[in-house]
PDB file of C-alpha atoms in Angstrom:
ATOM      1  CA  ALA A   1      30.835 -71.824  55.806  1.00  0.00           C
ATOM      2  CA  GLN A   2      26.645 -71.628  56.575  1.00  0.00           C
ATOM      3  CA  SER A   3      24.347 -74.504  56.942  1.00  0.00           C
ATOM      4  CA  VAL A   4      20.659 -75.225  57.414  1.00  0.00           C
ATOM      5  CA  ALA A   5      18.748 -77.638  59.255  1.00  0.00           C
ATOM      6  CA  GLN A   6      15.732 -78.479  58.990  1.00  0.00           C
ATOM      7  CA  PRO A   7      15.176 -82.339  60.761  1.00  0.00           C
ATOM      8  CA  GLU A   8      11.956 -82.991  59.287  1.00  0.00           C
ATOM      9  CA  ASP A   9      11.112 -83.831  56.444  1.00  0.00           C
ATOM     10  CA  GLN A  10       7.641 -83.379  57.323  1.00  0.00           C
ATOM     11  CA  VAL A  11       5.128 -82.314  59.409  1.00  0.00           C
ATOM     12  CA  ASN A  12       1.732 -83.576  59.581  1.00  0.00           C
ATOM     13  CA  VAL A  13      -1.312 -81.461  62.153  1.00  0.00           C
ATOM     14  CA  ALA A  14      -4.619 -81.122  61.643  1.00  0.00           C
ATOM     15  CA  GLU A  15      -6.605 -77.963  60.360  1.00  0.00           C
ATOM     16  CA  GLY A  16      -7.379 -74.895  62.820  1.00  0.00           C
ATOM     17  CA  ASN A  17      -3.961 -76.660  64.497  1.00  0.00           C
ATOM     18  CA  PRO A  18      -0.971 -74.792  65.448  1.00  0.00           C
ATOM     19  CA  LEU A  19       2.734 -75.663  63.279  1.00  0.00           C
ATOM     20  CA  THR A  20       5.576 -75.804  63.347  1.00  0.00           C
ATOM     21  CA  VAL A  21       8.491 -76.004  61.048  1.00  0.00           C
ATOM     22  CA  LYS A  22      12.180 -76.305  62.384  1.00  0.00           C
ATOM     23  CA  CYS A  23      15.245 -74.968  61.478  1.00  0.00           C
ATOM     24  CA  THR A  24      18.564 -74.513  62.578  1.00  0.00           C
ATOM     25  CA  TYR A  25      21.605 -73.244  61.247  1.00  0.00           C
ATOM     26  CA  SER A  26      25.049 -71.727  61.142  1.00  0.00           C
ATOM     27  CA  VAL A  27      27.430 -69.017  59.963  1.00  0.00           C
ATOM     28  CA  SER A  28      30.647 -67.108  60.930  1.00  0.00           C
ATOM     29  CA  GLY A  29      28.635 -63.848  61.237  1.00  0.00           C
ATOM     30  CA  ASN A  30      25.431 -62.691  61.791  1.00  0.00           C
ATOM     31  CA  PRO A  31      22.628 -64.587  60.712  1.00  0.00           C
ATOM     32  CA  TYR A  32      20.700 -62.842  57.502  1.00  0.00           C
ATOM     33  CA  LEU A  33      17.643 -65.833  57.713  1.00  0.00           C
ATOM     34  CA  PHE A  34      14.365 -66.351  54.912  1.00  0.00           C
ATOM     35  CA  TRP A  35      10.866 -68.587  54.812  1.00  0.00           C
ATOM     36  CA  TYR A  36       9.583 -69.676  51.797  1.00  0.00           C
ATOM     37  CA  VAL A  37       7.643 -72.179  50.281  1.00  0.00           C
ATOM     38  CA  GLN A  38       6.550 -74.245  47.865  1.00  0.00           C
ATOM     39  CA  TYR A  39       3.520 -74.718  46.116  1.00  0.00           C
ATOM     40  CA  PRO A  40       2.672 -78.451  43.715  1.00  0.00           C
ATOM     41  CA  ASN A  41       4.380 -77.282  40.472  1.00  0.00           C
ATOM     42  CA  ARG A  42       5.232 -73.404  41.084  1.00  0.00           C
ATOM     43  CA  GLY A  43       9.073 -71.677  42.309  1.00  0.00           C
ATOM     44  CA  LEU A  44       8.935 -70.495  45.274  1.00  0.00           C
ATOM     45  CA  GLN A  45       7.875 -68.426  47.114  1.00  0.00           C
ATOM     46  CA  PHE A  46       8.828 -65.352  49.978  1.00  0.00           C
ATOM     47  CA  LEU A  47       7.267 -65.535  53.441  1.00  0.00           C
ATOM     48  CA  LEU A  48       9.170 -64.414  55.830  1.00  0.00           C
ATOM     49  CA  LYS A  49      13.072 -62.885  57.227  1.00  0.00           C
ATOM     50  CA  TYR A  50      14.998 -61.865  59.913  1.00  0.00           C
ATOM     51  CA  ILE A  51      17.327 -58.914  59.433  1.00  0.00           C
ATOM     52  CA  THR A  52      17.985 -57.781  62.304  1.00  0.00           C
ATOM     53  CA  GLY A  53      15.478 -56.668  65.211  1.00  0.00           C
ATOM     54  CA  ASP A  54      12.741 -58.080  66.928  1.00  0.00           C
ATOM     55  CA  ASN A  55      12.758 -62.035  67.136  1.00  0.00           C
ATOM     56  CA  LEU A  56       9.299 -62.085  66.116  1.00  0.00           C
ATOM     57  CA  VAL A  57       8.931 -62.196  62.429  1.00  0.00           C
ATOM     58  CA  LYS A  58       5.303 -62.015  61.194  1.00  0.00           C
ATOM     59  CA  GLY A  59       5.076 -62.632  56.976  1.00  0.00           C
ATOM     60  CA  SER A  60       2.591 -63.372  54.921  1.00  0.00           C
ATOM     61  CA  TYR A  61      -0.361 -66.087  55.162  1.00  0.00           C
ATOM     62  CA  GLY A  62      -0.340 -65.489  58.763  1.00  0.00           C
ATOM     63  CA  PHE A  63       3.205 -66.737  59.340  1.00  0.00           C
ATOM     64  CA  GLU A  64       5.670 -65.711  62.413  1.00  0.00           C
ATOM     65  CA  ALA A  65       9.314 -66.637  63.114  1.00  0.00           C
ATOM     66  CA  GLU A  66      10.962 -66.513  66.074  1.00  0.00           C
ATOM     67  CA  PHE A  67      14.806 -66.173  66.063  1.00  0.00           C
ATOM     68  CA  ASN A  68      16.653 -67.103  69.083  1.00  0.00           C
ATOM     69  CA  LYS A  69      20.589 -66.321  68.273  1.00  0.00           C
ATOM     70  CA  SER A  70      21.226 -68.686  71.269  1.00  0.00           C
ATOM     71  CA  GLN A  71      19.850 -71.323  70.104  1.00  0.00           C
ATOM     72  CA  THR A  72      21.254 -71.213  66.261  1.00  0.00           C
ATOM     73  CA  SER A  73      16.991 -71.435  65.628  1.00  0.00           C
ATOM     74  CA  PHE A  74      14.502 -69.676  63.684  1.00  0.00           C
ATOM     75  CA  HIS A  75      11.106 -72.016  63.367  1.00  0.00           C
ATOM     76  CA  LEU A  76       8.362 -70.586  60.967  1.00  0.00           C
ATOM     77  CA  LYS A  77       4.755 -71.065  63.217  1.00  0.00           C
ATOM     78  CA  LYS A  78       1.170 -70.644  62.426  1.00  0.00           C
ATOM     79  CA  PRO A  79      -1.137 -70.540  65.161  1.00  0.00           C
ATOM     80  CA  SER A  80      -4.084 -71.968  63.432  1.00  0.00           C
ATOM     81  CA  ALA A  81      -3.376 -73.984  60.051  1.00  0.00           C
ATOM     82  CA  LEU A  82      -4.905 -74.674  56.721  1.00  0.00           C
ATOM     83  CA  VAL A  83      -5.664 -76.924  54.316  1.00  0.00           C
ATOM     84  CA  SER A  84      -4.574 -74.384  51.770  1.00  0.00           C
ATOM     85  CA  ASP A  85      -1.211 -74.460  53.803  1.00  0.00           C
ATOM     86  CA  SER A  86       0.456 -77.871  52.307  1.00  0.00           C
ATOM     87  CA  ALA A  87       2.993 -77.189  50.898  1.00  0.00           C
ATOM     88  CA  LEU A  88       6.835 -77.692  51.002  1.00  0.00           C
ATOM     89  CA  TYR A  89       8.792 -75.868  52.867  1.00  0.00           C
ATOM     90  CA  PHE A  90      12.004 -73.911  52.692  1.00  0.00           C
ATOM     91  CA  CYS A  91      14.297 -72.006  55.367  1.00  0.00           C
ATOM     92  CA  ALA A  92      17.227 -70.706  54.136  1.00  0.00           C
ATOM     93  CA  VAL A  93      20.433 -68.258  55.242  1.00  0.00           C
ATOM     94  CA  ARG A  94      23.228 -66.942  54.401  1.00  0.00           C
ATOM     95  CA  ASP A  95      25.831 -64.480  56.918  1.00  0.00           C
ATOM     96  CA  ASN A  96      27.151 -60.976  56.625  1.00  0.00           C
ATOM     97  CA  THR A  97      30.363 -61.363  55.744  1.00  0.00           C
ATOM     98  CA  GLY A  98      30.554 -64.399  53.606  1.00  0.00           C
ATOM     99  CA  ARG A  99      29.323 -65.646  50.468  1.00  0.00           C
ATOM    100  CA  ARG A 100      26.942 -63.457  48.262  1.00  0.00           C
ATOM    101  CA  ALA A 101      23.857 -66.390  47.740  1.00  0.00           C
ATOM    102  CA  LEU A 102      21.743 -68.142  50.696  1.00  0.00           C
ATOM    103  CA  THR A 103      22.227 -72.156  51.804  1.00  0.00           C
ATOM    104  CA  PHE A 104      19.318 -73.413  51.421  1.00  0.00           C
ATOM    105  CA  GLY A 105      17.418 -76.474  54.096  1.00  0.00           C
ATOM    106  CA  SER A 106      16.200 -79.807  51.846  1.00  0.00           C
ATOM    107  CA  GLY A 107      12.882 -78.628  53.308  1.00  0.00           C
ATOM    108  CA  THR A 108      10.165 -79.490  55.218  1.00  0.00           C
ATOM    109  CA  ARG A 109       7.009 -80.831  53.695  1.00  0.00           C
ATOM    110  CA  LEU A 110       3.201 -79.720  55.575  1.00  0.00           C
ATOM    111  CA  GLN A 111       0.514 -81.604  55.627  1.00  0.00           C
ATOM    112  CA  VAL A 112      -2.526 -80.639  57.149  1.00  0.00           C
ATOM    113  CA  GLN A 113      -5.242 -82.579  57.457  1.00  0.00           C
ATOM    114  CA  PRO A 114      -9.494 -81.766  57.303  1.00  0.00           C
TER     115      PRO A 114
ATOM    116  CA  ASP B   1       5.705 -57.566  41.442  1.00  0.00           C
ATOM    117  CA  VAL B   2       8.899 -58.747  40.913  1.00  0.00           C
ATOM    118  CA  LYS B   3       8.605 -60.998  37.139  1.00  0.00           C
ATOM    119  CA  VAL B   4      10.813 -63.712  36.454  1.00  0.00           C
ATOM    120  CA  THR B   5      10.301 -65.586  33.859  1.00  0.00           C
ATOM    121  CA  GLN B   6      11.763 -68.758  32.550  1.00  0.00           C
ATOM    122  CA  SER B   7      12.130 -69.868  28.613  1.00  0.00           C
ATOM    123  CA  SER B   8      10.312 -73.196  29.165  1.00  0.00           C
ATOM    124  CA  ARG B   9       8.619 -75.352  31.830  1.00  0.00           C
ATOM    125  CA  TYR B  10      10.007 -78.885  29.958  1.00  0.00           C
ATOM    126  CA  LEU B  11      12.294 -79.907  28.461  1.00  0.00           C
ATOM    127  CA  VAL B  12      13.644 -82.988  26.843  1.00  0.00           C
ATOM    128  CA  LYS B  13      16.705 -83.227  25.695  1.00  0.00           C
ATOM    129  CA  ARG B  14      19.409 -86.232  24.789  1.00  0.00           C
ATOM    130  CA  THR B  15      22.547 -87.493  26.401  1.00  0.00           C
ATOM    131  CA  GLY B  16      24.980 -84.911  24.453  1.00  0.00           C
ATOM    132  CA  GLU B  17      23.297 -81.761  24.427  1.00  0.00           C
ATOM    133  CA  LYS B  18      24.622 -78.166  24.405  1.00  0.00           C
ATOM    134  CA  VAL B  19      21.400 -77.018  25.846  1.00  0.00           C
ATOM    135  CA  PHE B  20      20.520 -73.208  27.110  1.00  0.00           C
ATOM    136  CA  LEU B  21      18.385 -72.318  29.939  1.00  0.00           C
ATOM    137  CA  GLU B  22      16.667 -68.360  29.754  1.00  0.00           C
ATOM    138  CA  CYS B  23      15.969 -66.607  32.363  1.00  0.00           C
ATOM    139  CA  VAL B  24      14.517 -62.775  32.301  1.00  0.00           C
ATOM    140  CA  GLN B  25      13.548 -60.401  35.329  1.00  0.00           C
ATOM    141  CA  ASP B  26      12.272 -56.906  34.936  1.00  0.00           C
ATOM    142  CA  MET B  27      12.838 -55.116  38.085  1.00  0.00           C
ATOM    143  CA  ASP B  28      16.620 -54.309  37.514  1.00  0.00           C
ATOM    144  CA  HIS B  29      18.133 -56.291  40.325  1.00  0.00           C
ATOM    145  CA  GLU B  30      21.358 -56.703  40.727  1.00  0.00           C
ATOM    146  CA  ASN B  31      21.934 -60.247  41.740  1.00  0.00           C
ATOM    147  CA  MET B  32      20.577 -63.380  39.279  1.00  0.00           C
ATOM    148  CA  PHE B  33      21.058 -67.226  40.254  1.00  0.00           C
ATOM    149  CA  TRP B  34      20.907 -70.691  38.498  1.00  0.00           C
ATOM    150  CA  TYR B  35      19.456 -73.610  41.529  1.00  0.00           C
ATOM    151  CA  ARG B  36      18.321 -77.340  40.898  1.00  0.00           C
ATOM    152  CA  GLN B  37      16.291 -78.318  43.022  1.00  0.00           C
ATOM    153  CA  ASP B  38      16.333 -82.528  43.557  1.00  0.00           C
ATOM    154  CA  PRO B  39      14.621 -84.667  45.878  1.00  0.00           C
ATOM    155  CA  GLY B  40      15.729 -84.636  49.586  1.00  0.00           C
ATOM    156  CA  LEU B  41      18.123 -82.123  48.828  1.00  0.00           C
ATOM    157  CA  GLY B  42      16.339 -79.690  49.012  1.00  0.00           C
ATOM    158  CA  LEU B  43      17.648 -76.348  46.887  1.00  0.00           C
ATOM    159  CA  ARG B  44      21.787 -76.152  45.629  1.00  0.00           C
ATOM    160  CA  LEU B  45      23.806 -73.391  44.105  1.00  0.00           C
ATOM    161  CA  ILE B  46      24.637 -73.841  40.721  1.00  0.00           C
ATOM    162  CA  TYR B  47      26.065 -70.021  40.414  1.00  0.00           C
ATOM    163  CA  PHE B  48      25.116 -66.760  40.587  1.00  0.00           C
ATOM    164  CA  SER B  49      25.358 -63.314  38.902  1.00  0.00           C
ATOM    165  CA  TYR B  50      26.268 -59.958  41.001  1.00  0.00           C
ATOM    166  CA  ASP B  51      26.721 -57.614  38.022  1.00  0.00           C
ATOM    167  CA  VAL B  52      26.567 -58.077  34.599  1.00  0.00           C
ATOM    168  CA  LYS B  53      29.615 -60.260  33.147  1.00  0.00           C
ATOM    169  CA  MET B  54      30.113 -60.534  36.627  1.00  0.00           C
ATOM    170  CA  LYS B  55      30.124 -63.996  38.209  1.00  0.00           C
ATOM    171  CA  GLU B  56      30.220 -67.034  41.165  1.00  0.00           C
ATOM    172  CA  LYS B  57      31.053 -70.413  41.590  1.00  0.00           C
ATOM    173  CA  GLY B  58      27.957 -72.216  43.082  1.00  0.00           C
ATOM    174  CA  ASP B  59      28.028 -75.327  45.528  1.00  0.00           C
ATOM    175  CA  ILE B  60      27.843 -77.468  42.522  1.00  0.00           C
ATOM    176  CA  PRO B  61      29.111 -75.999  39.262  1.00  0.00           C
ATOM    177  CA  GLU B  62      30.693 -78.691  37.381  1.00  0.00           C
ATOM    178  CA  GLY B  63      29.013 -79.315  33.898  1.00  0.00           C
ATOM    179  CA  TYR B  64      27.195 -75.784  34.505  1.00  0.00           C
ATOM    180  CA  SER B  65      29.081 -72.218  32.968  1.00  0.00           C
ATOM    181  CA  VAL B  66      26.543 -69.264  32.816  1.00  0.00           C
ATOM    182  CA  SER B  67      26.243 -66.004  30.615  1.00  0.00           C
ATOM    183  CA  ARG B  68      24.665 -62.230  31.403  1.00  0.00           C
ATOM    184  CA  GLU B  69      25.077 -60.732  29.325  1.00  0.00           C
ATOM    185  CA  LYS B  70      23.027 -57.663  30.502  1.00  0.00           C
ATOM    186  CA  LYS B  71      21.181 -56.917  33.587  1.00  0.00           C
ATOM    187  CA  GLU B  72      17.681 -58.574  33.270  1.00  0.00           C
ATOM    188  CA  ARG B  73      19.810 -61.923  31.634  1.00  0.00           C
ATOM    189  CA  PHE B  74      20.851 -64.899  33.403  1.00  0.00           C
ATOM    190  CA  SER B  75      21.523 -68.420  31.462  1.00  0.00           C
ATOM    191  CA  LEU B  76      22.334 -70.865  32.772  1.00  0.00           C
ATOM    192  CA  ILE B  77      24.328 -74.010  29.787  1.00  0.00           C
ATOM    193  CA  LEU B  78      24.714 -76.825  29.984  1.00  0.00           C
ATOM    194  CA  GLU B  79      28.141 -77.667  27.560  1.00  0.00           C
ATOM    195  CA  SER B  80      27.457 -81.621  27.324  1.00  0.00           C
ATOM    196  CA  ALA B  81      24.135 -83.310  28.927  1.00  0.00           C
ATOM    197  CA  SER B  82      23.844 -86.326  31.180  1.00  0.00           C
ATOM    198  CA  THR B  83      20.540 -88.072  32.311  1.00  0.00           C
ATOM    199  CA  ASN B  84      22.562 -86.925  35.940  1.00  0.00           C
ATOM    200  CA  GLN B  85      21.510 -82.812  35.159  1.00  0.00           C
ATOM    201  CA  THR B  86      17.516 -83.734  35.107  1.00  0.00           C
ATOM    202  CA  SER B  87      16.553 -81.877  37.567  1.00  0.00           C
ATOM    203  CA  MET B  88      14.083 -79.260  37.727  1.00  0.00           C
ATOM    204  CA  TYR B  89      16.426 -76.261  37.561  1.00  0.00           C
ATOM    205  CA  LEU B  90      14.947 -73.026  39.364  1.00  0.00           C
ATOM    206  CA  CYS B  91      16.311 -68.455  39.084  1.00  0.00           C
ATOM    207  CA  ALA B  92      16.112 -66.524  41.254  1.00  0.00           C
ATOM    208  CA  SER B  93      16.580 -62.242  41.406  1.00  0.00           C
ATOM    209  CA  SER B  94      17.675 -60.711  44.326  1.00  0.00           C
ATOM    210  CA  ARG B  95      17.882 -56.562  45.151  1.00  0.00           C
ATOM    211  CA  ASP B  96      20.538 -56.574  47.408  1.00  0.00           C
ATOM    212  CA  ASN B  97      22.024 -58.736  49.229  1.00  0.00           C
ATOM    213  CA  TYR B  98      19.622 -58.143  51.932  1.00  0.00           C
ATOM    214  CA  ASN B  99      16.950 -58.405  50.452  1.00  0.00           C
ATOM    215  CA  GLU B 100      14.684 -61.889  49.423  1.00  0.00           C
ATOM    216  CA  GLN B 101      15.166 -63.320  46.365  1.00  0.00           C
ATOM    217  CA  PHE B 102      12.692 -63.777  43.832  1.00  0.00           C
ATOM    218  CA  PHE B 103      11.652 -66.701  41.933  1.00  0.00           C
ATOM    219  CA  GLY B 104      10.762 -68.003  38.556  1.00  0.00           C
ATOM    220  CA  PRO B 105       8.329 -71.104  37.746  1.00  0.00           C
ATOM    221  CA  GLY B 106      11.264 -73.638  36.926  1.00  0.00           C
ATOM    222  CA  THR B 107      12.133 -75.588  34.664  1.00  0.00           C
ATOM    223  CA  ARG B 108      12.089 -79.656  35.141  1.00  0.00           C
ATOM    224  CA  LEU B 109      14.852 -81.058  32.402  1.00  0.00           C
ATOM    225  CA  THR B 110      14.766 -84.543  31.019  1.00  0.00           C
ATOM    226  CA  VAL B 111      17.794 -85.475  29.850  1.00  0.00           C
ATOM    227  CA  LEU B 112      17.550 -89.402  28.058  1.00  0.00           C
TER     228      LEU B 112
END
């Protein structure tokens, strides 16, 4: 079975400060990991993914994520937050042995204050 | 750019009605998915399809069925709508199992 945990329902950060949105996962085999963002009344937009290779993955809008196998984590980061980054963020995982579909976390709302 | 379209943004139906939600993708993707999104629960997979006429149950298939007669179209059917099926429904597609999913804008369904 595969599962994802996003331990924080909401993250608050001041504009210009670094931000981190946490994600931990559980899979049977090797993980494929994804981050998505959802703006109000919109579908999800893909930010970045880890399939294999370098543990630091860079994505859209200046976001990056670090894959940590020993801690089974894939935290989303950005060096300097913008007010426009305020949105709902979802982490998702699938393993390379089982089900084809992704399993999503419950989401973390990021609020960036001016 | 990949485009995933859903037939309605907002839909209001009555309990017991049969409801059809349509999804179309224009990039010849193999995989298509239906999720429902509820506050605090994230996205939960209802059904997915990895080929025409092929389907697999997701985590919450009860009360739903699907149809994929053509590669670009994936329909979600609520056989007899109930109030607990009031939700946001999201369709997605992906080229294969290694690439990201592209999402439609969602259909907010209210069952009265």
